mmCIF file of C-alpha atoms in Angstrom:
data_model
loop_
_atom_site.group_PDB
_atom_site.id
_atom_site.type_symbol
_atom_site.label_atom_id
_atom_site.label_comp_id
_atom_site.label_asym_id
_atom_site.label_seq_id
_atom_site.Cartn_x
_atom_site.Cartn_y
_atom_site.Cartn_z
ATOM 1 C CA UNK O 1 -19.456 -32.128 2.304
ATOM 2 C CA UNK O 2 -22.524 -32.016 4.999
ATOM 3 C CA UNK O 3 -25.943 -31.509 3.174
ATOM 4 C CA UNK O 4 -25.915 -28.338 1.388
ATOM 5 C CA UNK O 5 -28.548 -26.717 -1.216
ATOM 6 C CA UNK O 6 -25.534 -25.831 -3.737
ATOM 7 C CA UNK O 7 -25.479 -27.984 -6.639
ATOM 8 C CA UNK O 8 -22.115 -29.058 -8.645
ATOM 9 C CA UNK O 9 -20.141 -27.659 -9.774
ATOM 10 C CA UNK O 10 -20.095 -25.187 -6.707
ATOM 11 C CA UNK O 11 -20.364 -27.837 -4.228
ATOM 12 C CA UNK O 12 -17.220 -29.522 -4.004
ATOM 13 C CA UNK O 13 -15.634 -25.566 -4.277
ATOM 14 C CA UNK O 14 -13.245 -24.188 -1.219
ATOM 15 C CA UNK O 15 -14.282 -20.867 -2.039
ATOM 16 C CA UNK O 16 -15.913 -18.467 -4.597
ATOM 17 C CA UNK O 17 -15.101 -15.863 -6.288
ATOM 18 C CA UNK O 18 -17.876 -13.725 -7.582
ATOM 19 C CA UNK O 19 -17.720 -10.628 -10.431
ATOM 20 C CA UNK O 20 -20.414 -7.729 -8.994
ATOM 21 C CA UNK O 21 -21.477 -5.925 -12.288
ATOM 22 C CA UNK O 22 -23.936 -8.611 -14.065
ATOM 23 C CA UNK O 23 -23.447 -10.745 -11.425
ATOM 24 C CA UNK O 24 -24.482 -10.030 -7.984
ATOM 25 C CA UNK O 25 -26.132 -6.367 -9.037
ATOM 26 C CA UNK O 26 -27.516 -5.532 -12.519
ATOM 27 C CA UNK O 27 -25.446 -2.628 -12.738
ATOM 28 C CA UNK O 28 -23.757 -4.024 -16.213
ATOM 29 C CA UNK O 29 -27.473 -2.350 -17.650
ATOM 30 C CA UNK O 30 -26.183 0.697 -16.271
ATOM 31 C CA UNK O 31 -22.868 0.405 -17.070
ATOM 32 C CA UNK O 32 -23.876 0.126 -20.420
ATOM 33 C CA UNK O 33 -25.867 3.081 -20.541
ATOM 34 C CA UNK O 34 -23.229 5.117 -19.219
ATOM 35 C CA UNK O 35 -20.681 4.060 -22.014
ATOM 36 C CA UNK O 36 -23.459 4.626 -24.426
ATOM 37 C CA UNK O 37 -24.201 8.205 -23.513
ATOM 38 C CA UNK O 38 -20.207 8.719 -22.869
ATOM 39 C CA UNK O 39 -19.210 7.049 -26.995
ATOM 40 C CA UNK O 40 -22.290 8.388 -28.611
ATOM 41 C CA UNK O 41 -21.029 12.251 -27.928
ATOM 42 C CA UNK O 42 -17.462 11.437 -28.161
ATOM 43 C CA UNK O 43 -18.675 10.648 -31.875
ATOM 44 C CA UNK O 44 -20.528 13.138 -32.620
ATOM 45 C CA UNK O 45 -17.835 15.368 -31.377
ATOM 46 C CA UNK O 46 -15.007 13.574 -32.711
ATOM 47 C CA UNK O 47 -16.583 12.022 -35.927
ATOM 48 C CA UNK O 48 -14.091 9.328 -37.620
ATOM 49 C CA UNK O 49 -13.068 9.790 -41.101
ATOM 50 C CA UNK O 50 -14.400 6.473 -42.262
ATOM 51 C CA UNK O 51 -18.390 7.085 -42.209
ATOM 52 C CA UNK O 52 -18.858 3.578 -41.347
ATOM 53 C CA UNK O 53 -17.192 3.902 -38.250
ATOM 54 C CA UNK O 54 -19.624 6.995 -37.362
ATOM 55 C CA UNK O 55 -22.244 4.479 -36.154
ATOM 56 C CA UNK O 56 -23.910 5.070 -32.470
ATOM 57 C CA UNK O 57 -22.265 2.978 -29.641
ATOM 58 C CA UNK O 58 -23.883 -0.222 -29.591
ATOM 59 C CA UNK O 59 -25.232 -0.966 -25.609
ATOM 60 C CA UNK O 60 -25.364 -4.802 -26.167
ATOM 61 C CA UNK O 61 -22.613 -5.817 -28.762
ATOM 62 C CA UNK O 62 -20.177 -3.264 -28.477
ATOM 63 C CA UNK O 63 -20.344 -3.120 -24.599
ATOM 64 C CA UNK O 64 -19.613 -6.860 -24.386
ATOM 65 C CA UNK O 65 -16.881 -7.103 -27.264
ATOM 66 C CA UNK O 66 -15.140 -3.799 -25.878
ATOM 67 C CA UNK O 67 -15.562 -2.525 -22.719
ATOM 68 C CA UNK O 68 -17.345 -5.273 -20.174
ATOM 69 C CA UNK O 69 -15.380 -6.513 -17.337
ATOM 70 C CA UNK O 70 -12.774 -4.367 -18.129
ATOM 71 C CA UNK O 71 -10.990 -1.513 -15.662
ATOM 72 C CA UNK O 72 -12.590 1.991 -17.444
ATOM 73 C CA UNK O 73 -9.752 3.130 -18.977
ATOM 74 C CA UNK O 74 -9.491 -0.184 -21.147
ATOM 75 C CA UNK O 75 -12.577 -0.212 -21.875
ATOM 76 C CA UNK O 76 -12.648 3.416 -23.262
ATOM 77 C CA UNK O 77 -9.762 2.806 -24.954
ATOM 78 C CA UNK O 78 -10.355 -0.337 -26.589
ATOM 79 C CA UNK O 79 -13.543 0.864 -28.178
ATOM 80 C CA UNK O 80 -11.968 4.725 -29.118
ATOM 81 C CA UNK O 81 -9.708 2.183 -30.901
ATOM 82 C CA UNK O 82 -12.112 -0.391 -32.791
ATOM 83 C CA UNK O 83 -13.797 2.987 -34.447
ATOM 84 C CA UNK O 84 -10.021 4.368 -35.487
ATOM 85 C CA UNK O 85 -10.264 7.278 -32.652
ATOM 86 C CA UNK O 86 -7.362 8.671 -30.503
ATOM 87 C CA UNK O 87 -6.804 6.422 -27.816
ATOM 88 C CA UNK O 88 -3.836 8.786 -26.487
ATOM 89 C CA UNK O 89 -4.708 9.593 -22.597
ATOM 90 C CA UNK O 90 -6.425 12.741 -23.017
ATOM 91 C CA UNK O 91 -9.108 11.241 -25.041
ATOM 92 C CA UNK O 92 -9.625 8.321 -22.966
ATOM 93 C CA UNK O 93 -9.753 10.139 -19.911
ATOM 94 C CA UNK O 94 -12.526 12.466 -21.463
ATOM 95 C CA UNK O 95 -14.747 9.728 -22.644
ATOM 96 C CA UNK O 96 -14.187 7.818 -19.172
ATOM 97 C CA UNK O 97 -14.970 10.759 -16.985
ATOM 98 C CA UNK O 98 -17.965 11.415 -18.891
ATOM 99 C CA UNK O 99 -19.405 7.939 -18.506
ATOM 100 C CA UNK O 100 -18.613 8.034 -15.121
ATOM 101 C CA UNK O 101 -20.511 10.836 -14.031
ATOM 102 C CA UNK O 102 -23.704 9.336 -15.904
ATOM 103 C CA UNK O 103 -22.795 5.865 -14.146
ATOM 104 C CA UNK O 104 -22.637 7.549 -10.777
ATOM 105 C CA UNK O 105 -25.766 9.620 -11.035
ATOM 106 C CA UNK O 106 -27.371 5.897 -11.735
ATOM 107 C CA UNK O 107 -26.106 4.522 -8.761
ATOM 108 C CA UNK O 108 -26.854 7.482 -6.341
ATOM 109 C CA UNK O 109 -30.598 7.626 -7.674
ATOM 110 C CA UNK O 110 -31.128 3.708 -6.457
ATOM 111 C CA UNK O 111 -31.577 2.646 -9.634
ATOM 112 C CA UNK O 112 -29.290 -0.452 -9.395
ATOM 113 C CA UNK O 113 -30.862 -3.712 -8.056
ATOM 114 C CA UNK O 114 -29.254 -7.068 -7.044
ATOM 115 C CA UNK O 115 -30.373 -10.799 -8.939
ATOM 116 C CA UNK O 116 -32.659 -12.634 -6.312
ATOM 117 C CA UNK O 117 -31.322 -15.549 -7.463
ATOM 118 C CA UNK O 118 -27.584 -14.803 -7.006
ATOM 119 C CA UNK O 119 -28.657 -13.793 -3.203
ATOM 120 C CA UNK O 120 -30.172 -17.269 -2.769
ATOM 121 C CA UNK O 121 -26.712 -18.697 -3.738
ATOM 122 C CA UNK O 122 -24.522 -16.599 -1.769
ATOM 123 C CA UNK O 123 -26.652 -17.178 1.212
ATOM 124 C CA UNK O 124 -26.909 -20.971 0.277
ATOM 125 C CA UNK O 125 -22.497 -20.840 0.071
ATOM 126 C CA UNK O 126 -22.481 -18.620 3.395
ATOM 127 C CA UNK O 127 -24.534 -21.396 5.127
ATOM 128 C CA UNK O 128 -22.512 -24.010 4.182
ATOM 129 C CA UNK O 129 -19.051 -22.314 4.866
ATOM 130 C CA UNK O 130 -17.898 -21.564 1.762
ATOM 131 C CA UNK O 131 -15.792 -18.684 2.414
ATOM 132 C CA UNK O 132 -16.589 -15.998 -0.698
ATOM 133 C CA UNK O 133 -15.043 -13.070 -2.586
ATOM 134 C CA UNK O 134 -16.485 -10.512 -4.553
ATOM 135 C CA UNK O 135 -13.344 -9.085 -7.194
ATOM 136 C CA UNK O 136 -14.405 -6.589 -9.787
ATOM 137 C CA UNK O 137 -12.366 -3.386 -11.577
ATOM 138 C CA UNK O 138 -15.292 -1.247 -10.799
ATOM 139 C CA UNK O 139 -14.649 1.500 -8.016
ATOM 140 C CA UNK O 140 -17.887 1.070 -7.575
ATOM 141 C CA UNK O 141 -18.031 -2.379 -6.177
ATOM 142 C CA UNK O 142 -17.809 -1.887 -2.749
ATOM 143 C CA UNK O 143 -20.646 0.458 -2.267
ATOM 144 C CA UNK O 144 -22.904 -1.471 -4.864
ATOM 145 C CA UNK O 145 -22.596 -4.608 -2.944
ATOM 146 C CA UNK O 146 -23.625 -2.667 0.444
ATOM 147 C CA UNK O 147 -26.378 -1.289 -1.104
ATOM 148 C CA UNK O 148 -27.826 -4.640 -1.980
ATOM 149 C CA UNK O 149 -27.180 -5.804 1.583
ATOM 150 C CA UNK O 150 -24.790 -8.306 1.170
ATOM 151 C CA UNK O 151 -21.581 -7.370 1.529
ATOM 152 C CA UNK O 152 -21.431 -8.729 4.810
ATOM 153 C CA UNK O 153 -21.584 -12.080 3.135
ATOM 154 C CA UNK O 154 -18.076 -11.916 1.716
ATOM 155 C CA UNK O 155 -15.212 -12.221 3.438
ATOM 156 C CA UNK O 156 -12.662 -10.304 1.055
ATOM 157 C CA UNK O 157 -14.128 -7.417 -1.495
ATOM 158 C CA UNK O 158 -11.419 -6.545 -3.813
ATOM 159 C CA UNK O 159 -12.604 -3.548 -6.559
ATOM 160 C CA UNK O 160 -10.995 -0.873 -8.826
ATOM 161 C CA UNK O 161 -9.574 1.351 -5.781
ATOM 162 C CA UNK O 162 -7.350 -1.955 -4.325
ATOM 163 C CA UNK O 163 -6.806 -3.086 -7.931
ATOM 164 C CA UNK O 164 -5.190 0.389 -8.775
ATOM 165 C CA UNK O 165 -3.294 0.575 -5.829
ATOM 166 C CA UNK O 166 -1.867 -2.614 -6.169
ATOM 167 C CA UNK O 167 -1.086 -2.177 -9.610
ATOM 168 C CA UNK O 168 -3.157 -4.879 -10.529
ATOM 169 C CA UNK O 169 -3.453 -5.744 -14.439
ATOM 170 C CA UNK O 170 -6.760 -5.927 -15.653
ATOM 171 C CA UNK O 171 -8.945 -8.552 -17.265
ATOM 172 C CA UNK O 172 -8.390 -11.148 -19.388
ATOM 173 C CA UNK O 173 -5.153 -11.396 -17.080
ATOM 174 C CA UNK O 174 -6.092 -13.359 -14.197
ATOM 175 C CA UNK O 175 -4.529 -11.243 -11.866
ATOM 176 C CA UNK O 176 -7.708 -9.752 -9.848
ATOM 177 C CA UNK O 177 -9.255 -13.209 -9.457
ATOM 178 C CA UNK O 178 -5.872 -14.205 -8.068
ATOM 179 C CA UNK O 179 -5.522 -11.551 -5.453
ATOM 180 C CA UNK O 180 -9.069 -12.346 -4.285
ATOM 181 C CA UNK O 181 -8.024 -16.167 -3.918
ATOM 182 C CA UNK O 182 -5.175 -15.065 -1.624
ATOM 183 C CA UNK O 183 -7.017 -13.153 0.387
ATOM 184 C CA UNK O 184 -9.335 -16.173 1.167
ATOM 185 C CA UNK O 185 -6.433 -18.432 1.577
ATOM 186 C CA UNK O 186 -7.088 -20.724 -0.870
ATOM 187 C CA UNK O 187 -5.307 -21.843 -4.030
ATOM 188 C CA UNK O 188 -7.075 -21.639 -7.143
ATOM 189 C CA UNK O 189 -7.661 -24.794 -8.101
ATOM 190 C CA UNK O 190 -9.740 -25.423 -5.437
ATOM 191 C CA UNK O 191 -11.923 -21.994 -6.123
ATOM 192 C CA UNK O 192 -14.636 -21.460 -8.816
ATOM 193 C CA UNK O 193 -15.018 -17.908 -10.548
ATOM 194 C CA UNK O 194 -18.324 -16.529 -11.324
ATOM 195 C CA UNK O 195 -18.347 -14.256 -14.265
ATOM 196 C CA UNK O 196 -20.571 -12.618 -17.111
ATOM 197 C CA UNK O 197 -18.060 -10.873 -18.916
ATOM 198 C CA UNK O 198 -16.117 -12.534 -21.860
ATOM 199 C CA UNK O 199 -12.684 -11.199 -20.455
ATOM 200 C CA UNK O 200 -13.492 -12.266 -16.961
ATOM 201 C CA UNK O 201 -14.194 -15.566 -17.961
ATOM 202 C CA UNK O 202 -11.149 -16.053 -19.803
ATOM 203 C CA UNK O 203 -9.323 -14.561 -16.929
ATOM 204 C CA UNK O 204 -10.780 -17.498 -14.561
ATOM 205 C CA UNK O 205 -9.701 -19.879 -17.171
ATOM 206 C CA UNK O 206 -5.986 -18.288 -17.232
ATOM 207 C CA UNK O 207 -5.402 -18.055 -13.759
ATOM 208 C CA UNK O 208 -5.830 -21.921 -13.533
ATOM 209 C CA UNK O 209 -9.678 -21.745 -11.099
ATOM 210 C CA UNK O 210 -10.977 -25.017 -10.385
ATOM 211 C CA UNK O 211 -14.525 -24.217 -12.529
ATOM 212 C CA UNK O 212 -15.231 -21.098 -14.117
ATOM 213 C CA UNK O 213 -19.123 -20.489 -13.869
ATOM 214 C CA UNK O 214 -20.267 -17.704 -16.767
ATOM 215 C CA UNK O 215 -24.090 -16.248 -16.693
ATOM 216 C CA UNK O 216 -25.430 -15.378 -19.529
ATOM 217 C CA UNK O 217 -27.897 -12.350 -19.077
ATOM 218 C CA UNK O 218 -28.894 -11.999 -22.430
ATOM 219 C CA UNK O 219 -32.871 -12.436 -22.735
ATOM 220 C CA UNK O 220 -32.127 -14.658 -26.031
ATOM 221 C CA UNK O 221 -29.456 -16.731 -24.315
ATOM 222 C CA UNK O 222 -26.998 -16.279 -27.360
ATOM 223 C CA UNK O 223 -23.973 -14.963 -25.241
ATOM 224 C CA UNK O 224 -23.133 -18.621 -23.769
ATOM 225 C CA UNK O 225 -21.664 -20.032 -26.788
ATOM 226 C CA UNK O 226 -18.953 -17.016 -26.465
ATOM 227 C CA UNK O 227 -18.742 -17.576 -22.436
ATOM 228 C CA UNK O 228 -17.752 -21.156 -23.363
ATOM 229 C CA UNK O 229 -15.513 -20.520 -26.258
ATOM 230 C CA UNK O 230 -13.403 -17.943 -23.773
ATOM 231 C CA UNK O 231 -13.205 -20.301 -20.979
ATOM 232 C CA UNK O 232 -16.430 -20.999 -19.030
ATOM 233 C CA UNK O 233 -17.034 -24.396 -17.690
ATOM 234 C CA UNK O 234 -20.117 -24.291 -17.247
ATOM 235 C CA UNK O 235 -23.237 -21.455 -18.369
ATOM 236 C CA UNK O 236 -26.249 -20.864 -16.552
ATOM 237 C CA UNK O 237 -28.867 -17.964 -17.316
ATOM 238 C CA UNK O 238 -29.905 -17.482 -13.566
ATOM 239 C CA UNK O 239 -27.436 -18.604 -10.602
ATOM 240 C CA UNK O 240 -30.228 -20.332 -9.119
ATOM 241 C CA UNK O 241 -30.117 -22.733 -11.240
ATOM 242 C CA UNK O 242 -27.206 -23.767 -9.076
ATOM 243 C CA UNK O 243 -29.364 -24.162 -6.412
ATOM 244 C CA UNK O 244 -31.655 -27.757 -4.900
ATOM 245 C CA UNK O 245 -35.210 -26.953 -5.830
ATOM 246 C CA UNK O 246 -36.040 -27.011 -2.505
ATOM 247 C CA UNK O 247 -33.593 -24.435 -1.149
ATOM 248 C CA UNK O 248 -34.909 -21.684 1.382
ATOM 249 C CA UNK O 249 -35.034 -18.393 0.708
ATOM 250 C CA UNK O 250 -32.214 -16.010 2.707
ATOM 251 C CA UNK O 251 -33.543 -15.442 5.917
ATOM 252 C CA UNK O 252 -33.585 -11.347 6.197
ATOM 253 C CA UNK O 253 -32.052 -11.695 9.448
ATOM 254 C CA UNK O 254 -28.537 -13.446 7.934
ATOM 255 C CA UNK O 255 -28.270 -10.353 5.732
ATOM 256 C CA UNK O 256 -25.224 -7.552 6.909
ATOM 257 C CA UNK O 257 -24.969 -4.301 5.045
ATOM 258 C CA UNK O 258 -20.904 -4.004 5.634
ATOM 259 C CA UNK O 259 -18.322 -6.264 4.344
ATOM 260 C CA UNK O 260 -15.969 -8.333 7.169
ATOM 261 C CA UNK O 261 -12.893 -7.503 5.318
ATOM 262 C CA UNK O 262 -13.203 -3.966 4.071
ATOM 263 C CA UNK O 263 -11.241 -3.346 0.107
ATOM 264 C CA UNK O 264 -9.049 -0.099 1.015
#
């Protein structure tokens, strides 16, 4: 490759594949929130029988061992399930509507900002050539990554709406990170994944992606060891740590507010 300011084990990659929520945008704080406000009256409403399982939803370890990087409905229903709750479609729905209006009023208000440091990178990957993919379940994906201005940079945004419609499984099957690869044109094992959620990382490890970067956002650094044990090549707290020392900062004329490809 010509000189570049990406450091392995992006460099030698034919194309990225980035998760949005914790990864481009801190909107995983939000999303957390959300699910907290959403569980926490779904209990109180709906206490369990067992009084241990009457305990507040927890926004750091419950949101990553239930609910992060998966499509809503999963998510609602995989931690409705842990606490011995209906998971039958009524409840889910309820509990999933709910955290999506809090979610939503979040995202309207601005409140939602992207990593500098993942910018640098996907700037650094644009300038080289790298073409790049942003694939989340999140509806939401589309308009967070125009609100942080850099949709523009990726040349194929699949999220929740295209997932849906395609009838696209959701994490830890590797099916969304596969789509995304398509759409770029390249085969997976010449494409790295970048994920912070424990089922998207093990969904870059399934679907057979040449590296499988996980970030670890935690301000104690303790959720690497279970990035690596579900598949993560390689852990980094910040992605500019996969960037030279000496690499510029995006120039704010190279940044576009609209994707090339739009997700439909």
């Amino acid at each position: 490759m010509a000189e570049t300011d990406v450091l392995p084990p992006l460099r030698d990659a034919d194309a990225v594949v980035f998760d949005v929520d914790g990864v481009v945008t801190d909107s995983a704080r939000v999303h957390a929130t959300a699910w907290k406000a959403a569980f926490d009256a779904y209990l109180r409403a709906h206490p369990p029988a067992d009084p241990d399982q009457r305990r507040p939803f927890d926004a750091e370890t419950d949101y990553l061992r239930y609910v992060d990087g998966r499509p809503r409905l999963d998510g609602a229903a995989s931690f409705l399930a842990s606490r011995g709750l209906d998971t039958g479609p009524d409840a889910v729905e309820e509990v999933a509507a709910a955290k999506e209006k809090v979610f939503v009023g979040h995202l309207r208000s601005g409140d939602i900002e992207p990593y500098p440091g993942t910018v640098r990178l996907l700037h650094a990957l644009h300038r080289d050539g790298i073409p790049l993919a942003a694939a989340s379940s999140s509806r939401h994906a589309t308009e967070l990554l125009q609100r942080a201005g850099v949709a523009g940079l990726f040349a194929a945004i699949v999220d929740g709406g295209e997932s849906r419609r395609l009838g696209l499984p959701g994490k830890p099957d590797p099916a969304l990170f596969l789509h995304a690869a398509e759409r770029l044109e390249r085969p997976p094992a010449r494409t790295a994944v970048v994920e912070d959620a424990l089922a998207g990382v093990e969904a870059g490890h399934r679907g057979g992606f040449a590296t499988v970067i996980g970030v670890d956002r935690l301000d104690d650094g303790s959720h690497g060891p279970a990035l690596r044990e579900h598949g993560a090549d390689t852990v980094v707290r910040d992605l500019a740590e996969l960037l030279a020392p000496d690499a510029p900062p995006p120039h704010p004329a190279h940044t576009a507010d609209s994707p090339r490809e739009e997700a439909s």
